[in-house]
PDB file of C-alpha atoms in Angstrom:
ATOM      1  CA  UNK A  22      17.725  92.709   9.480  1.00 44.00           C
ATOM      2  CA  UNK A  23      13.695  93.625  10.415  1.00 55.00           C
ATOM      3  CA  UNK A  24      12.903  96.983  12.146  1.00 68.00           C
ATOM      4  CA  UNK A  25      10.160  97.198  14.632  1.00 78.00           C
ATOM      5  CA  UNK A  26       6.851  97.869  14.130  1.00 79.00           C
ATOM      6  CA  UNK A  27       4.973  99.639  16.211  1.00 87.00           C
ATOM      7  CA  UNK A  28       0.779  98.283  16.661  1.00 90.00           C
ATOM      8  CA  UNK A  29      -0.379 102.021  15.081  1.00 90.00           C
ATOM      9  CA  UNK A  30       1.964 101.630  11.914  1.00 92.00           C
ATOM     10  CA  UNK A  31       0.581  97.972  11.543  1.00 91.00           C
ATOM     11  CA  UNK A  32      -2.983  98.908  11.794  1.00 93.00           C
ATOM     12  CA  UNK A  33      -2.640 101.935   9.524  1.00 94.00           C
ATOM     13  CA  UNK A  34      -1.106 100.122   6.574  1.00 95.00           C
ATOM     14  CA  UNK A  35      -3.912  97.141   7.110  1.00 96.00           C
ATOM     15  CA  UNK A  36      -6.740 100.354   7.235  1.00 96.00           C
ATOM     16  CA  UNK A  37      -5.580 101.263   3.728  1.00 96.00           C
ATOM     17  CA  UNK A  38      -5.889  97.535   2.380  1.00 97.00           C
ATOM     18  CA  UNK A  39      -9.106  96.905   3.540  1.00 98.00           C
ATOM     19  CA  UNK A  40     -11.336  97.069   0.490  1.00 98.00           C
ATOM     20  CA  UNK A  41     -14.530  95.469   1.746  1.00 99.00           C
ATOM     21  CA  UNK A  42     -17.531  97.291   0.395  1.00 98.00           C
ATOM     22  CA  UNK A  43     -20.751  96.454   2.768  1.00 98.00           C
ATOM     23  CA  UNK A  44     -23.404  96.926  -0.034  1.00 97.00           C
ATOM     24  CA  UNK A  45     -21.767  94.725  -2.495  1.00 98.00           C
ATOM     25  CA  UNK A  46     -20.304  92.345   0.402  1.00 97.00           C
ATOM     26  CA  UNK A  47     -17.384  91.855  -1.286  1.00 98.00           C
ATOM     27  CA  UNK A  48     -13.695  92.718  -0.685  1.00 98.00           C
ATOM     28  CA  UNK A  49     -10.698  92.058   1.701  1.00 98.00           C
ATOM     29  CA  UNK A  50     -11.131  92.479   5.446  1.00 98.00           C
ATOM     30  CA  UNK A  51      -9.094  91.912   8.249  1.00 97.00           C
ATOM     31  CA  UNK A  52      -9.320  88.832  10.022  1.00 97.00           C
ATOM     32  CA  UNK A  53      -7.746  87.655  13.315  1.00 96.00           C
ATOM     33  CA  UNK A  54      -6.674  84.065  13.474  1.00 96.00           C
ATOM     34  CA  UNK A  55      -6.940  81.726  16.620  1.00 97.00           C
ATOM     35  CA  UNK A  56      -4.886  78.329  16.780  1.00 98.00           C
ATOM     36  CA  UNK A  57      -6.167  75.358  18.657  1.00 99.00           C
ATOM     37  CA  UNK A  58      -6.442  71.907  19.275  1.00 98.00           C
ATOM     38  CA  UNK A  59      -8.739  69.706  16.758  1.00 98.00           C
ATOM     39  CA  UNK A  60     -10.151  68.257  19.520  1.00 98.00           C
ATOM     40  CA  UNK A  61     -11.532  71.380  21.226  1.00 99.00           C
ATOM     41  CA  UNK A  62     -13.073  72.484  17.533  1.00 99.00           C
ATOM     42  CA  UNK A  63     -16.399  71.366  18.502  1.00 98.00           C
ATOM     43  CA  UNK A  64     -16.198  73.198  22.142  1.00 99.00           C
ATOM     44  CA  UNK A  65     -14.642  76.360  20.958  1.00 99.00           C
ATOM     45  CA  UNK A  66     -17.427  76.742  18.031  1.00 98.00           C
ATOM     46  CA  UNK A  67     -20.058  76.838  20.075  1.00 98.00           C
ATOM     47  CA  UNK A  68     -17.900  79.293  22.915  1.00 99.00           C
ATOM     48  CA  UNK A  69     -17.683  81.482  19.127  1.00 98.00           C
ATOM     49  CA  UNK A  70     -21.152  81.004  18.461  1.00 98.00           C
ATOM     50  CA  UNK A  71     -22.543  81.917  21.964  1.00 98.00           C
ATOM     51  CA  UNK A  72     -20.500  85.275  21.772  1.00 98.00           C
ATOM     52  CA  UNK A  73     -21.661  85.864  18.382  1.00 98.00           C
ATOM     53  CA  UNK A  74     -25.329  85.567  18.848  1.00 97.00           C
ATOM     54  CA  UNK A  75     -24.898  87.516  21.927  1.00 97.00           C
ATOM     55  CA  UNK A  76     -23.349  90.566  20.008  1.00 97.00           C
ATOM     56  CA  UNK A  77     -19.856  90.129  20.986  1.00 98.00           C
ATOM     57  CA  UNK A  78     -17.935  89.771  18.012  1.00 98.00           C
ATOM     58  CA  UNK A  79     -17.029  92.449  15.264  1.00 98.00           C
ATOM     59  CA  UNK A  80     -19.273  90.136  12.994  1.00 98.00           C
ATOM     60  CA  UNK A  81     -20.901  86.402  13.016  1.00 98.00           C
ATOM     61  CA  UNK A  82     -18.712  85.057  10.393  1.00 98.00           C
ATOM     62  CA  UNK A  83     -15.618  82.443  10.813  1.00 98.00           C
ATOM     63  CA  UNK A  84     -13.293  80.518   8.266  1.00 97.00           C
ATOM     64  CA  UNK A  85     -12.047  77.272   9.800  1.00 98.00           C
ATOM     65  CA  UNK A  86      -8.511  76.825   8.565  1.00 97.00           C
ATOM     66  CA  UNK A  87      -7.404  73.187   8.348  1.00 97.00           C
ATOM     67  CA  UNK A  88      -3.525  72.032   8.101  1.00 96.00           C
ATOM     68  CA  UNK A  89      -2.558  72.439   4.081  1.00 94.00           C
ATOM     69  CA  UNK A  90      -4.623  75.501   3.623  1.00 92.00           C
ATOM     70  CA  UNK A  91      -3.068  78.659   1.687  1.00 89.00           C
ATOM     71  CA  UNK A  92      -4.677  81.300   4.091  1.00 87.00           C
ATOM     72  CA  UNK A  93      -2.114  80.282   6.970  1.00 93.00           C
ATOM     73  CA  UNK A  94      -0.096  77.584   8.157  1.00 94.00           C
ATOM     74  CA  UNK A  95      -1.379  75.025  10.054  1.00 96.00           C
ATOM     75  CA  UNK A  96       0.490  72.330  12.324  1.00 96.00           C
ATOM     76  CA  UNK A  97      -0.744  68.955  12.275  1.00 97.00           C
ATOM     77  CA  UNK A  98      -3.265  67.932  14.881  1.00 98.00           C
ATOM     78  CA  UNK A  99      -3.918  72.132  15.255  1.00 98.00           C
ATOM     79  CA  UNK A 100      -6.891  73.971  13.639  1.00 98.00           C
ATOM     80  CA  UNK A 101      -7.436  77.710  12.930  1.00 98.00           C
ATOM     81  CA  UNK A 102     -10.318  80.091  13.039  1.00 98.00           C
ATOM     82  CA  UNK A 103     -10.329  83.066  11.324  1.00 97.00           C
ATOM     83  CA  UNK A 104     -12.755  85.910  12.684  1.00 98.00           C
ATOM     84  CA  UNK A 105     -13.169  90.031  11.570  1.00 98.00           C
ATOM     85  CA  UNK A 106     -10.996  92.338  13.412  1.00 96.00           C
ATOM     86  CA  UNK A 107     -12.314  95.438  14.327  1.00 96.00           C
ATOM     87  CA  UNK A 108      -9.555  97.318  12.295  1.00 96.00           C
ATOM     88  CA  UNK A 109     -12.110  96.333   9.068  1.00 98.00           C
ATOM     89  CA  UNK A 110     -14.294  98.662  10.215  1.00 98.00           C
ATOM     90  CA  UNK A 111     -11.909 101.713  10.293  1.00 98.00           C
ATOM     91  CA  UNK A 112     -10.644 100.365   7.047  1.00 98.00           C
ATOM     92  CA  UNK A 113     -13.901 100.840   5.323  1.00 99.00           C
ATOM     93  CA  UNK A 114     -14.194 104.354   6.876  1.00 98.00           C
ATOM     94  CA  UNK A 115     -11.009 105.445   5.776  1.00 98.00           C
ATOM     95  CA  UNK A 116     -12.194 103.722   2.306  1.00 98.00           C
ATOM     96  CA  UNK A 117     -15.067 106.411   2.465  1.00 98.00           C
ATOM     97  CA  UNK A 118     -13.292 109.238   2.479  1.00 98.00           C
ATOM     98  CA  UNK A 119     -13.473 109.658   6.160  1.00 98.00           C
ATOM     99  CA  UNK A 120      -9.791 109.942   8.429  1.00 97.00           C
ATOM    100  CA  UNK A 121     -10.381 107.721  11.180  1.00 97.00           C
ATOM    101  CA  UNK A 122      -7.537 107.182  13.697  1.00 96.00           C
ATOM    102  CA  UNK A 123      -7.657 104.201  16.123  1.00 94.00           C
ATOM    103  CA  UNK A 124      -6.771 105.289  19.604  1.00 95.00           C
ATOM    104  CA  UNK A 125      -6.508 102.975  22.477  1.00 95.00           C
ATOM    105  CA  UNK A 126      -8.105  99.455  23.027  1.00 96.00           C
ATOM    106  CA  UNK A 127      -9.659  98.816  26.544  1.00 97.00           C
ATOM    107  CA  UNK A 128     -12.016  96.923  29.104  1.00 98.00           C
ATOM    108  CA  UNK A 129     -15.689  98.382  29.306  1.00 98.00           C
ATOM    109  CA  UNK A 130     -18.021  97.583  31.899  1.00 98.00           C
ATOM    110  CA  UNK A 131     -21.609  96.569  30.390  1.00 98.00           C
ATOM    111  CA  UNK A 132     -24.673  96.709  32.337  1.00 98.00           C
ATOM    112  CA  UNK A 133     -28.016  95.029  31.450  1.00 97.00           C
ATOM    113  CA  UNK A 134     -26.916  95.453  28.051  1.00 95.00           C
ATOM    114  CA  UNK A 135     -25.966  99.020  28.709  1.00 97.00           C
ATOM    115  CA  UNK A 136     -22.167 100.277  28.022  1.00 98.00           C
ATOM    116  CA  UNK A 137     -21.122 102.729  31.053  1.00 98.00           C
ATOM    117  CA  UNK A 138     -17.533 103.550  30.845  1.00 98.00           C
ATOM    118  CA  UNK A 139     -13.920 101.636  29.938  1.00 98.00           C
ATOM    119  CA  UNK A 140     -12.269 100.416  32.981  1.00 97.00           C
ATOM    120  CA  UNK A 141      -8.964  99.733  31.606  1.00 96.00           C
ATOM    121  CA  UNK A 142      -7.030 101.401  28.358  1.00 96.00           C
ATOM    122  CA  UNK A 143      -3.898 101.096  26.713  1.00 94.00           C
ATOM    123  CA  UNK A 144      -3.146 103.430  23.550  1.00 93.00           C
ATOM    124  CA  UNK A 145      -1.766 102.005  20.545  1.00 90.00           C
ATOM    125  CA  UNK A 146       0.810 104.452  20.657  1.00 86.00           C
ATOM    126  CA  UNK A 147       4.737 103.554  21.034  1.00 80.00           C
ATOM    127  CA  UNK A 148       3.841  99.718  21.312  1.00 86.00           C
ATOM    128  CA  UNK A 149       4.788  96.651  19.534  1.00 88.00           C
ATOM    129  CA  UNK A 150       1.943  94.466  20.978  1.00 87.00           C
ATOM    130  CA  UNK A 151      -1.758  94.463  20.774  1.00 87.00           C
ATOM    131  CA  UNK A 152      -3.603  96.067  23.581  1.00 89.00           C
ATOM    132  CA  UNK A 153      -6.247  94.117  23.768  1.00 89.00           C
ATOM    133  CA  UNK A 154      -3.879  91.068  23.720  1.00 87.00           C
ATOM    134  CA  UNK A 155      -2.227  92.302  26.642  1.00 89.00           C
ATOM    135  CA  UNK A 156      -5.806  92.981  28.766  1.00 91.00           C
ATOM    136  CA  UNK A 157      -7.065  89.465  27.705  1.00 88.00           C
ATOM    137  CA  UNK A 158      -4.125  88.070  28.868  1.00 88.00           C
ATOM    138  CA  UNK A 159      -4.188  89.819  32.333  1.00 89.00           C
ATOM    139  CA  UNK A 160      -7.959  88.151  32.662  1.00 87.00           C
ATOM    140  CA  UNK A 161      -9.769  91.047  33.251  1.00 93.00           C
ATOM    141  CA  UNK A 162     -12.450  90.024  31.150  1.00 96.00           C
ATOM    142  CA  UNK A 163     -15.807  88.787  31.897  1.00 98.00           C
ATOM    143  CA  UNK A 164     -17.427  87.697  28.621  1.00 98.00           C
ATOM    144  CA  UNK A 165     -18.403  84.631  30.190  1.00 98.00           C
ATOM    145  CA  UNK A 166     -20.932  86.337  32.704  1.00 98.00           C
ATOM    146  CA  UNK A 167     -22.114  89.205  30.263  1.00 98.00           C
ATOM    147  CA  UNK A 168     -23.210  86.303  27.737  1.00 98.00           C
ATOM    148  CA  UNK A 169     -25.240  84.617  30.631  1.00 97.00           C
ATOM    149  CA  UNK A 170     -26.610  88.156  32.131  1.00 98.00           C
ATOM    150  CA  UNK A 171     -26.158  90.799  29.972  1.00 97.00           C
ATOM    151  CA  UNK A 172     -23.762  92.222  32.129  1.00 98.00           C
ATOM    152  CA  UNK A 173     -19.908  92.087  32.559  1.00 98.00           C
ATOM    153  CA  UNK A 174     -16.855  93.351  31.286  1.00 98.00           C
ATOM    154  CA  UNK A 175     -15.729  93.102  27.420  1.00 98.00           C
ATOM    155  CA  UNK A 176     -13.386  94.075  25.006  1.00 98.00           C
ATOM    156  CA  UNK A 177     -13.346  97.195  22.738  1.00 98.00           C
ATOM    157  CA  UNK A 178     -11.488  99.767  21.557  1.00 97.00           C
ATOM    158  CA  UNK A 179     -11.959 103.673  20.593  1.00 98.00           C
ATOM    159  CA  UNK A 180     -11.286 105.465  17.640  1.00 98.00           C
ATOM    160  CA  UNK A 181     -12.177 109.290  16.656  1.00 98.00           C
ATOM    161  CA  UNK A 182     -13.474 111.026  13.528  1.00 98.00           C
ATOM    162  CA  UNK A 183     -13.647 114.465  12.648  1.00 98.00           C
ATOM    163  CA  UNK A 184     -16.940 115.804  13.585  1.00 97.00           C
ATOM    164  CA  UNK A 185     -17.945 117.189  10.375  1.00 97.00           C
ATOM    165  CA  UNK A 186     -18.069 113.326   9.119  1.00 98.00           C
ATOM    166  CA  UNK A 187     -20.848 112.742  11.413  1.00 97.00           C
ATOM    167  CA  UNK A 188     -23.337 111.886   8.677  1.00 97.00           C
ATOM    168  CA  UNK A 189     -21.003 110.187   6.672  1.00 98.00           C
ATOM    169  CA  UNK A 190     -19.975 107.856   9.335  1.00 98.00           C
ATOM    170  CA  UNK A 191     -23.652 107.257  10.320  1.00 97.00           C
ATOM    171  CA  UNK A 192     -24.125 106.108   6.970  1.00 98.00           C
ATOM    172  CA  UNK A 193     -21.162 103.633   6.461  1.00 98.00           C
ATOM    173  CA  UNK A 194     -21.811 102.544   9.491  1.00 98.00           C
ATOM    174  CA  UNK A 195     -25.442 101.256   9.147  1.00 98.00           C
ATOM    175  CA  UNK A 196     -24.039 100.022   5.714  1.00 98.00           C
ATOM    176  CA  UNK A 197     -21.356  97.640   7.842  1.00 98.00           C
ATOM    177  CA  UNK A 198     -24.347  96.912  10.071  1.00 98.00           C
ATOM    178  CA  UNK A 199     -26.345  95.807   7.162  1.00 98.00           C
ATOM    179  CA  UNK A 200     -23.695  93.481   6.284  1.00 98.00           C
ATOM    180  CA  UNK A 201     -23.304  91.677   9.346  1.00 97.00           C
ATOM    181  CA  UNK A 202     -21.108  93.984  11.309  1.00 98.00           C
ATOM    182  CA  UNK A 203     -23.325  95.320  14.302  1.00 94.00           C
ATOM    183  CA  UNK A 204     -20.448  95.746  16.574  1.00 97.00           C
ATOM    184  CA  UNK A 205     -20.549  99.451  17.554  1.00 97.00           C
ATOM    185  CA  UNK A 206     -21.116 100.118  21.272  1.00 97.00           C
ATOM    186  CA  UNK A 207     -21.837 103.985  20.780  1.00 97.00           C
ATOM    187  CA  UNK A 208     -20.941 107.152  18.497  1.00 98.00           C
ATOM    188  CA  UNK A 209     -20.232 110.124  20.627  1.00 97.00           C
ATOM    189  CA  UNK A 210     -20.994 113.381  20.717  1.00 96.00           C
ATOM    190  CA  UNK A 211     -18.504 115.925  19.222  1.00 96.00           C
ATOM    191  CA  UNK A 212     -15.976 116.968  21.590  1.00 97.00           C
ATOM    192  CA  UNK A 213     -17.873 115.623  24.389  1.00 97.00           C
ATOM    193  CA  UNK A 214     -16.576 112.449  26.637  1.00 97.00           C
ATOM    194  CA  UNK A 215     -17.237 108.613  25.117  1.00 98.00           C
ATOM    195  CA  UNK A 216     -17.829 105.865  27.831  1.00 98.00           C
ATOM    196  CA  UNK A 217     -15.673 108.209  30.408  1.00 97.00           C
ATOM    197  CA  UNK A 218     -13.081 109.529  27.601  1.00 96.00           C
ATOM    198  CA  UNK A 219     -12.294 112.350  26.456  1.00 95.00           C
ATOM    199  CA  UNK A 220     -11.985 112.676  23.217  1.00 96.00           C
ATOM    200  CA  UNK A 221      -9.778 115.758  20.586  1.00 95.00           C
ATOM    201  CA  UNK A 222     -10.946 118.895  19.341  1.00 97.00           C
ATOM    202  CA  UNK A 223     -13.377 119.109  17.099  1.00 98.00           C
ATOM    203  CA  UNK A 224     -13.588 115.197  16.947  1.00 98.00           C
ATOM    204  CA  UNK A 225     -16.036 112.018  18.268  1.00 98.00           C
ATOM    205  CA  UNK A 226     -15.120 108.761  18.962  1.00 98.00           C
ATOM    206  CA  UNK A 227     -16.349 105.851  18.182  1.00 99.00           C
ATOM    207  CA  UNK A 228     -16.408 102.699  20.821  1.00 99.00           C
ATOM    208  CA  UNK A 229     -15.878  99.413  18.371  1.00 98.00           C
ATOM    209  CA  UNK A 230     -16.681  95.770  20.677  1.00 98.00           C
ATOM    210  CA  UNK A 231     -13.003  93.834  20.230  1.00 97.00           C
ATOM    211  CA  UNK A 232     -12.793  91.431  17.941  1.00 96.00           C
ATOM    212  CA  UNK A 233     -11.231  88.859  20.397  1.00 96.00           C
ATOM    213  CA  UNK A 234     -14.029  87.986  22.793  1.00 97.00           C
ATOM    214  CA  UNK A 235     -14.701  84.911  21.328  1.00 98.00           C
ATOM    215  CA  UNK A 236     -11.330  84.128  22.470  1.00 97.00           C
ATOM    216  CA  UNK A 237     -11.324  85.996  25.556  1.00 97.00           C
ATOM    217  CA  UNK A 238     -14.934  83.637  26.302  1.00 98.00           C
ATOM    218  CA  UNK A 239     -12.690  79.925  24.798  1.00 98.00           C
ATOM    219  CA  UNK A 240     -10.244  81.323  27.914  1.00 96.00           C
ATOM    220  CA  UNK A 241     -12.495  81.832  30.598  1.00 96.00           C
ATOM    221  CA  UNK A 242     -13.198  78.162  30.398  1.00 97.00           C
ATOM    222  CA  UNK A 243      -9.588  77.005  30.598  1.00 97.00           C
ATOM    223  CA  UNK A 244      -9.218  76.068  26.945  1.00 98.00           C
ATOM    224  CA  UNK A 245      -5.986  76.723  25.315  1.00 98.00           C
ATOM    225  CA  UNK A 246      -6.090  79.646  22.587  1.00 97.00           C
ATOM    226  CA  UNK A 247      -3.273  81.237  20.680  1.00 96.00           C
ATOM    227  CA  UNK A 248      -4.965  84.667  19.122  1.00 93.00           C
ATOM    228  CA  UNK A 249      -3.225  86.491  16.423  1.00 88.00           C
ATOM    229  CA  UNK A 250      -4.472  89.591  16.687  1.00 85.00           C
ATOM    230  CA  UNK A 251      -4.667  91.845  13.176  1.00 85.00           C
ATOM    231  CA  UNK A 252      -2.990  88.584  11.366  1.00 84.00           C
ATOM    232  CA  UNK A 253      -3.693  88.553   7.482  1.00 94.00           C
ATOM    233  CA  UNK A 254      -6.726  90.133   4.665  1.00 97.00           C
ATOM    234  CA  UNK A 255      -9.223  87.554   3.974  1.00 97.00           C
ATOM    235  CA  UNK A 256     -11.906  87.625   1.498  1.00 98.00           C
ATOM    236  CA  UNK A 257     -14.858  87.996   2.693  1.00 98.00           C
ATOM    237  CA  UNK A 258     -16.621  85.445   0.887  1.00 97.00           C
ATOM    238  CA  UNK A 259     -14.952  82.992   1.722  1.00 96.00           C
ATOM    239  CA  UNK A 260     -15.987  83.624   5.610  1.00 96.00           C
ATOM    240  CA  UNK A 261     -19.194  81.555   6.772  1.00 93.00           C
TER     241      UNK A 261
END
């Protein structure tokens, strides 16, 4: 009998398995897998690219997975899309010696490209379901509006890290941006609220764009998409 695994335990396990080196641009990242009908592939790729070009993804890289691919099992008539998950950021920070702790997923309100505040949050504690999956299913996002106008509501998540590691955090995040992971919404000040949310004593918050915003954009256009968040580890070199 398999025991129940809470989502925070799953996150911690994946963080330790991330081996991605942003400077060398190689190693394993955490990926989300989205399953779609093969006939929808051109439209879905178009929406994914729109989201990615608008900065509403973890990275702009995708792997297209066909039935028979060893990466993950895909049924006939379906196509899989592997995209970077934001837990990759936590894994790279951890690998750099920074004890980062993911806290929650939520919806962030954006106005004219400026993040204002979290409007809805769900913690990673005591749940077996990814908060961003729940929030996306509630149709709380307006990614289409965000892409078209620069204002809207998008999926994001927050992690805490020791304030003493701020300089090192900035170095690692800069390296990630250089590798195409330009998904950092905001790095908060020590002992200060970030996007309207309080952080712990001697901590700072790091808000990151959720990896499922491209999927939310597809969903907003009434295309069926089944997303399995934090699904697999994949070699960065397999993404294009």
